[in-house]
Short mmCIF file of C-alpha atoms in Angstrom, two decimals:
data_model
loop_
_atom_site.label_atom_id
_atom_site.label_comp_id
_atom_site.label_asym_id
_atom_site.label_seq_id
_atom_site.Cartn_x
_atom_site.Cartn_y
_atom_site.Cartn_z
CA MET A 1 200.05 -118.25 180.14
CA ALA A 2 197.37 -117.66 182.33
CA PRO A 3 194.12 -116.22 180.84
CA SER A 4 193.40 -112.53 181.52
CA ARG A 5 190.28 -110.60 181.60
CA THR A 6 192.09 -107.33 181.24
CA LEU A 7 192.70 -107.86 177.43
CA PRO A 8 190.28 -106.16 175.14
CA MET A 9 187.07 -107.36 174.17
CA ARG A 10 185.59 -107.50 170.91
CA PRO A 11 181.98 -107.19 170.25
CA SER A 12 179.83 -110.26 169.54
CA VAL A 13 176.48 -111.94 170.28
CA ARG A 14 175.18 -112.46 173.76
CA PHE A 15 173.95 -115.80 174.62
CA VAL A 16 170.78 -115.83 176.65
CA PRO A 17 169.95 -118.84 178.51
CA GLU A 18 166.98 -120.91 177.16
CA ASN A 19 165.86 -122.12 180.60
CA PRO A 20 162.48 -120.60 181.68
CA TYR A 21 163.87 -119.98 185.20
CA THR A 22 165.99 -117.24 183.97
CA LEU A 23 163.04 -114.99 183.07
CA GLN A 24 161.84 -115.05 186.81
CA THR A 25 162.57 -112.14 189.02
CA MET A 26 161.47 -113.34 192.31
CA ALA A 27 163.04 -115.90 194.51
CA ASP A 28 162.08 -119.50 193.91
CA SER A 29 161.58 -122.35 196.65
CA LEU A 30 160.57 -125.97 196.68
CA PRO A 31 159.39 -127.80 199.78
CA HIS A 32 161.02 -131.23 199.85
CA GLY A 33 159.89 -133.21 202.95
CA ARG A 34 161.24 -131.06 205.80
CA ARG A 35 163.56 -129.13 203.62
CA MET A 36 162.73 -125.93 202.07
CA ILE A 37 165.13 -124.39 199.35
CA GLU A 38 164.68 -120.73 198.42
CA PHE A 39 166.84 -119.05 195.93
CA GLY A 40 167.52 -115.56 194.30
CA HIS A 41 169.46 -114.90 191.33
CA LEU A 42 170.53 -112.02 189.30
CA THR A 43 172.98 -111.03 186.51
CA HIS A 44 174.22 -107.40 185.41
CA ALA A 45 176.66 -106.22 182.73
CA GLY A 46 178.02 -103.76 185.21
CA LEU A 47 178.75 -100.20 184.13
CA ARG A 48 181.71 -100.37 181.96
CA ARG A 49 181.01 -103.16 179.63
CA GLU A 50 178.56 -103.57 176.77
CA LEU A 51 178.55 -107.26 176.79
CA ASN A 52 177.83 -109.64 179.71
CA GLU A 53 180.11 -112.65 179.50
CA ASP A 54 178.56 -114.21 182.72
CA THR A 55 175.83 -116.90 182.94
CA TYR A 56 174.15 -118.81 185.72
CA TYR A 57 171.64 -121.68 186.43
CA GLY A 58 169.29 -122.61 189.07
CA ASP A 59 166.96 -125.50 189.37
CA SER A 60 165.67 -126.73 192.87
CA ASP A 61 164.30 -129.85 191.37
CA LEU A 62 167.68 -130.86 189.94
CA GLY A 63 169.21 -129.55 193.02
CA LEU A 64 171.87 -127.57 191.00
CA TRP A 65 173.07 -123.96 190.87
CA LEU A 66 176.24 -122.23 189.17
CA VAL A 67 177.70 -119.15 188.10
CA ALA A 68 180.20 -119.09 184.96
CA ASP A 69 182.18 -115.92 184.05
CA GLY A 70 183.54 -115.95 180.45
CA MET A 71 187.12 -114.79 179.92
CA GLY A 72 186.55 -111.16 178.64
CA GLY A 73 190.21 -111.36 177.35
CA HIS A 74 189.26 -114.21 174.80
CA GLU A 75 187.06 -114.32 171.86
CA TYR A 76 183.55 -115.72 172.45
CA GLY A 77 183.90 -115.72 176.44
CA GLU A 78 179.97 -115.52 176.50
CA VAL A 79 180.06 -118.70 174.35
CA ALA A 80 182.42 -120.60 176.72
CA SER A 81 180.33 -119.75 179.77
CA ALA A 82 177.11 -120.60 177.95
CA LEU A 83 178.58 -123.95 176.87
CA ALA A 84 179.86 -124.58 180.32
CA ARG A 85 176.33 -124.22 181.67
CA GLU A 86 174.77 -126.56 179.00
CA THR A 87 177.15 -129.20 179.46
CA ILE A 88 177.16 -129.34 183.40
CA VAL A 89 173.49 -129.42 183.42
CA ARG A 90 173.09 -132.18 180.91
CA GLU A 91 175.90 -134.18 182.39
CA ILE A 92 174.30 -133.91 186.01
CA ARG A 93 170.90 -134.79 184.60
CA GLN A 94 172.70 -137.97 183.26
CA GLY A 95 173.98 -138.74 186.72
CA ALA A 96 177.52 -137.54 186.59
CA SER A 97 179.35 -136.12 189.50
CA LEU A 98 179.77 -132.37 189.83
CA ALA A 99 183.57 -132.70 189.32
CA GLN A 100 182.96 -134.95 186.28
CA ALA A 101 180.52 -132.55 184.85
CA ILE A 102 182.97 -129.71 185.23
CA ARG A 103 185.79 -131.93 183.55
CA THR A 104 183.56 -132.67 180.53
CA ALA A 105 182.78 -129.06 180.21
CA ASP A 106 186.38 -128.29 179.85
CA GLU A 107 186.65 -130.87 177.10
CA GLU A 108 183.90 -129.69 175.29
CA ILE A 109 184.86 -125.94 175.31
CA ILE A 110 188.47 -126.87 174.11
CA ARG A 111 186.77 -128.98 171.33
CA ALA A 112 184.60 -126.11 170.27
CA SER A 113 187.35 -123.71 170.20
CA ARG A 114 189.58 -125.98 168.13
CA GLN A 115 186.81 -126.48 165.70
CA ARG A 116 186.51 -122.65 165.26
CA SER A 117 190.43 -122.22 164.57
CA ASP A 118 190.37 -119.34 167.04
CA ALA A 119 193.79 -117.63 167.59
CA LEU A 120 192.84 -117.73 171.24
CA PRO A 121 190.97 -120.21 173.27
CA MET A 122 187.81 -119.21 174.65
CA GLY A 123 187.65 -119.82 178.57
CA THR A 124 185.24 -119.45 181.43
CA THR A 125 185.40 -119.81 185.04
CA VAL A 126 182.82 -121.75 186.99
CA VAL A 127 181.49 -122.35 190.47
CA ALA A 128 178.76 -124.68 191.16
CA LEU A 129 176.31 -126.13 193.82
CA ARG A 130 174.65 -129.49 194.47
CA VAL A 131 172.07 -130.16 197.22
CA VAL A 132 171.02 -133.73 197.57
CA GLY A 133 168.99 -134.18 200.66
CA ASN A 134 170.75 -132.56 203.57
CA ARG A 135 173.98 -132.34 202.17
CA PHE A 136 175.67 -129.90 199.79
CA GLU A 137 178.56 -129.86 197.42
CA VAL A 138 180.55 -127.11 195.87
CA ALA A 139 182.98 -127.18 192.94
CA TRP A 140 184.99 -124.62 191.26
CA VAL A 141 187.63 -123.68 188.61
CA GLY A 142 188.91 -120.25 188.43
CA ASP A 143 188.21 -117.24 190.70
CA SER A 144 184.17 -117.20 190.73
CA ARG A 145 183.39 -117.88 194.45
CA ALA A 146 181.45 -119.92 196.72
CA TYR A 147 180.51 -118.68 200.32
CA LEU A 148 178.81 -120.02 203.24
CA TRP A 149 176.77 -117.82 205.58
CA ARG A 150 175.79 -119.39 209.02
CA ASP A 151 175.08 -118.04 212.48
CA GLY A 152 175.99 -114.52 211.52
CA ASN A 153 179.31 -115.52 209.91
CA LEU A 154 180.50 -115.56 206.45
CA ALA A 155 183.10 -117.91 205.27
CA GLN A 156 184.70 -118.32 201.74
CA LEU A 157 184.44 -121.95 200.76
CA SER A 158 186.32 -121.63 197.56
CA HIS A 159 190.05 -120.97 196.96
CA ASP A 160 190.58 -118.88 194.04
CA HIS A 161 192.85 -120.13 191.11
CA SER A 162 194.24 -116.82 190.39
CA TYR A 163 197.70 -115.07 190.56
CA VAL A 164 197.10 -112.90 193.31
CA GLN A 165 195.81 -115.76 195.56
CA GLU A 166 199.13 -117.34 194.60
CA LEU A 167 201.03 -114.36 196.15
CA ILE A 168 198.68 -114.38 199.14
CA THR A 169 199.42 -117.86 199.86
CA GLN A 170 203.27 -117.19 199.47
CA GLY A 171 202.79 -114.35 202.08
CA ALA A 172 204.05 -111.88 199.00
CA ILE A 173 200.99 -109.78 199.50
CA THR A 174 197.96 -109.07 201.97
CA VAL A 175 194.41 -109.76 200.93
CA ASP A 176 193.80 -106.02 201.00
CA GLN A 177 196.74 -105.55 198.63
CA ALA A 178 195.32 -108.09 196.36
CA ARG A 179 192.26 -106.12 195.91
CA SER A 180 194.15 -103.45 194.13
CA HIS A 181 197.02 -105.46 192.53
CA PRO A 182 197.51 -104.83 188.76
CA HIS A 183 197.02 -108.52 188.13
CA ARG A 184 194.11 -109.32 190.16
CA ASN A 185 192.11 -110.48 187.15
CA VAL A 186 194.75 -113.08 185.97
CA VAL A 187 193.32 -116.63 186.84
CA THR A 188 195.68 -119.60 186.81
CA GLN A 189 192.76 -122.15 185.90
CA ALA A 190 189.92 -121.92 183.47
CA LEU A 191 187.40 -124.33 181.51
CA GLY A 192 188.51 -124.35 177.89
CA VAL A 193 192.13 -123.04 178.52
CA THR A 194 193.81 -125.27 180.89
CA GLU A 195 194.20 -128.97 179.27
CA PRO A 196 192.05 -131.51 180.95
CA HIS A 197 195.26 -133.35 182.48
CA ASN A 198 196.09 -130.12 184.28
CA LEU A 199 192.54 -128.98 185.32
CA ASN A 200 192.12 -128.77 189.14
CA VAL A 201 188.39 -129.22 189.92
CA GLU A 202 188.25 -128.46 193.57
CA THR A 203 185.40 -129.68 195.82
CA LEU A 204 184.11 -129.13 199.22
CA ALA A 205 181.13 -130.73 200.88
CA GLY A 206 179.14 -130.52 204.11
CA ASP A 207 175.67 -130.61 205.91
CA LEU A 208 173.07 -128.18 204.80
CA ARG A 209 171.25 -127.09 207.94
CA PRO A 210 168.26 -124.65 208.51
CA GLY A 211 169.50 -121.13 208.43
CA MET A 212 172.41 -121.68 206.17
CA GLN A 213 173.00 -119.58 203.16
CA LEU A 214 175.18 -120.53 199.96
CA LEU A 215 176.24 -117.64 197.92
CA LEU A 216 177.90 -118.02 194.28
CA CYS A 217 179.18 -115.13 192.52
CA SER A 218 181.51 -113.81 189.79
CA ASP A 219 184.15 -111.54 190.60
CA GLY A 220 182.29 -108.68 189.56
CA LEU A 221 180.65 -108.64 193.02
CA THR A 222 183.97 -109.41 195.10
CA GLU A 223 185.79 -106.92 193.13
CA GLU A 224 183.46 -104.07 194.46
CA VAL A 225 182.29 -105.51 197.65
CA ASP A 226 183.98 -106.81 200.51
CA ASP A 227 183.20 -109.83 202.70
CA ARG A 228 182.21 -107.76 205.60
CA ASP A 229 179.48 -105.98 203.50
CA ILE A 230 178.49 -109.11 201.70
CA SER A 231 177.78 -110.56 205.39
CA GLN A 232 175.89 -107.72 206.30
CA VAL A 233 173.50 -107.96 203.43
CA LEU A 234 173.09 -111.74 204.00
CA ALA A 235 172.13 -111.04 207.69
CA HIS A 236 169.06 -109.51 206.74
CA THR A 237 167.19 -112.88 207.02
CA GLU A 238 163.99 -111.10 207.19
CA CYS A 239 164.39 -110.25 203.45
CA SER A 240 163.87 -112.73 200.68
CA ALA A 241 166.89 -114.36 198.95
CA GLN A 242 165.91 -112.26 195.86
CA GLU A 243 166.02 -109.05 197.90
CA CYS A 244 169.55 -109.88 199.12
CA VAL A 245 170.52 -110.73 195.57
CA ASP A 246 169.20 -107.53 194.24
CA GLY A 247 171.01 -105.61 197.21
CA LEU A 248 174.29 -107.35 196.64
CA VAL A 249 174.24 -106.46 193.02
CA ALA A 250 173.09 -102.66 193.82
CA ALA A 251 176.18 -102.65 196.19
CA ALA A 252 178.62 -103.74 193.35
CA LEU A 253 177.20 -101.17 191.00
CA ASP A 254 177.43 -98.35 193.63
CA GLY A 255 181.16 -99.66 194.08
CA GLY A 256 181.90 -98.80 190.32
CA GLY A 257 180.59 -101.92 188.51
CA SER A 258 183.74 -102.44 186.63
CA ASP A 259 183.04 -105.80 185.65
CA ASN A 260 179.78 -108.27 184.79
CA ILE A 261 177.97 -108.98 188.11
CA THR A 262 176.29 -112.30 188.73
CA VAL A 263 174.92 -113.56 192.05
CA VAL A 264 173.20 -116.60 193.07
CA LEU A 265 171.90 -117.15 196.75
CA VAL A 266 170.59 -120.51 197.98
CA ARG A 267 168.96 -120.49 201.29
CA ARG A 268 167.89 -123.43 203.40
CA HIS A 269 164.84 -122.81 205.87
#
């Protein structure tokens, strides 16, 4: 069965990323030849959940950013998202491709879950971005999203692995109807839940040009803020990447903050 975030959560320990960057509150940037990458980042538990099962990572030197959303309906969802983060970072440092790093994370989460003999598997979505030179690649599993903002237009790069997305593709419901569908939180693919031979790691690559912005987020943002409003925030290019991220999280909280919210924004100058 597809994992659902709507199942009751049980209290457990929150895993805090050990990377020093997570303590920073302002946008980070790194000159690289003629390239300048700036990024902002923020996670928030939301207004209805005590536990934040989201995690994220950002490193301009490594050229890697990611967001992972632990399955709230499974025990230790926050453990799964943290393990995904740690595994993907390690594998990228060792030279693996983005897709292969994500596949390895799936295998490690499944292995860890089996060692714990949990009644339910622990799972997580992931969306990740790599930047090498003037090229970018995004990869994802689940319904955490990647967007590209360019020339005043916002485009969703990722394709949700979710039940409602399948209904949209079939023409059974509209995008607007999906936002209020009772099964909108059901994902059809997740690390730690989908067996490796069935895992669909989708990827998309392109040129990274000046003025482009790449947004990674958990569904805590997109549940509360529609694409038009996201685009309006990103259009404030006079603001720093961190200010835009802060604005997006604030908008999600204003919209109800029904889930954990995580946003990472990478901007090319």
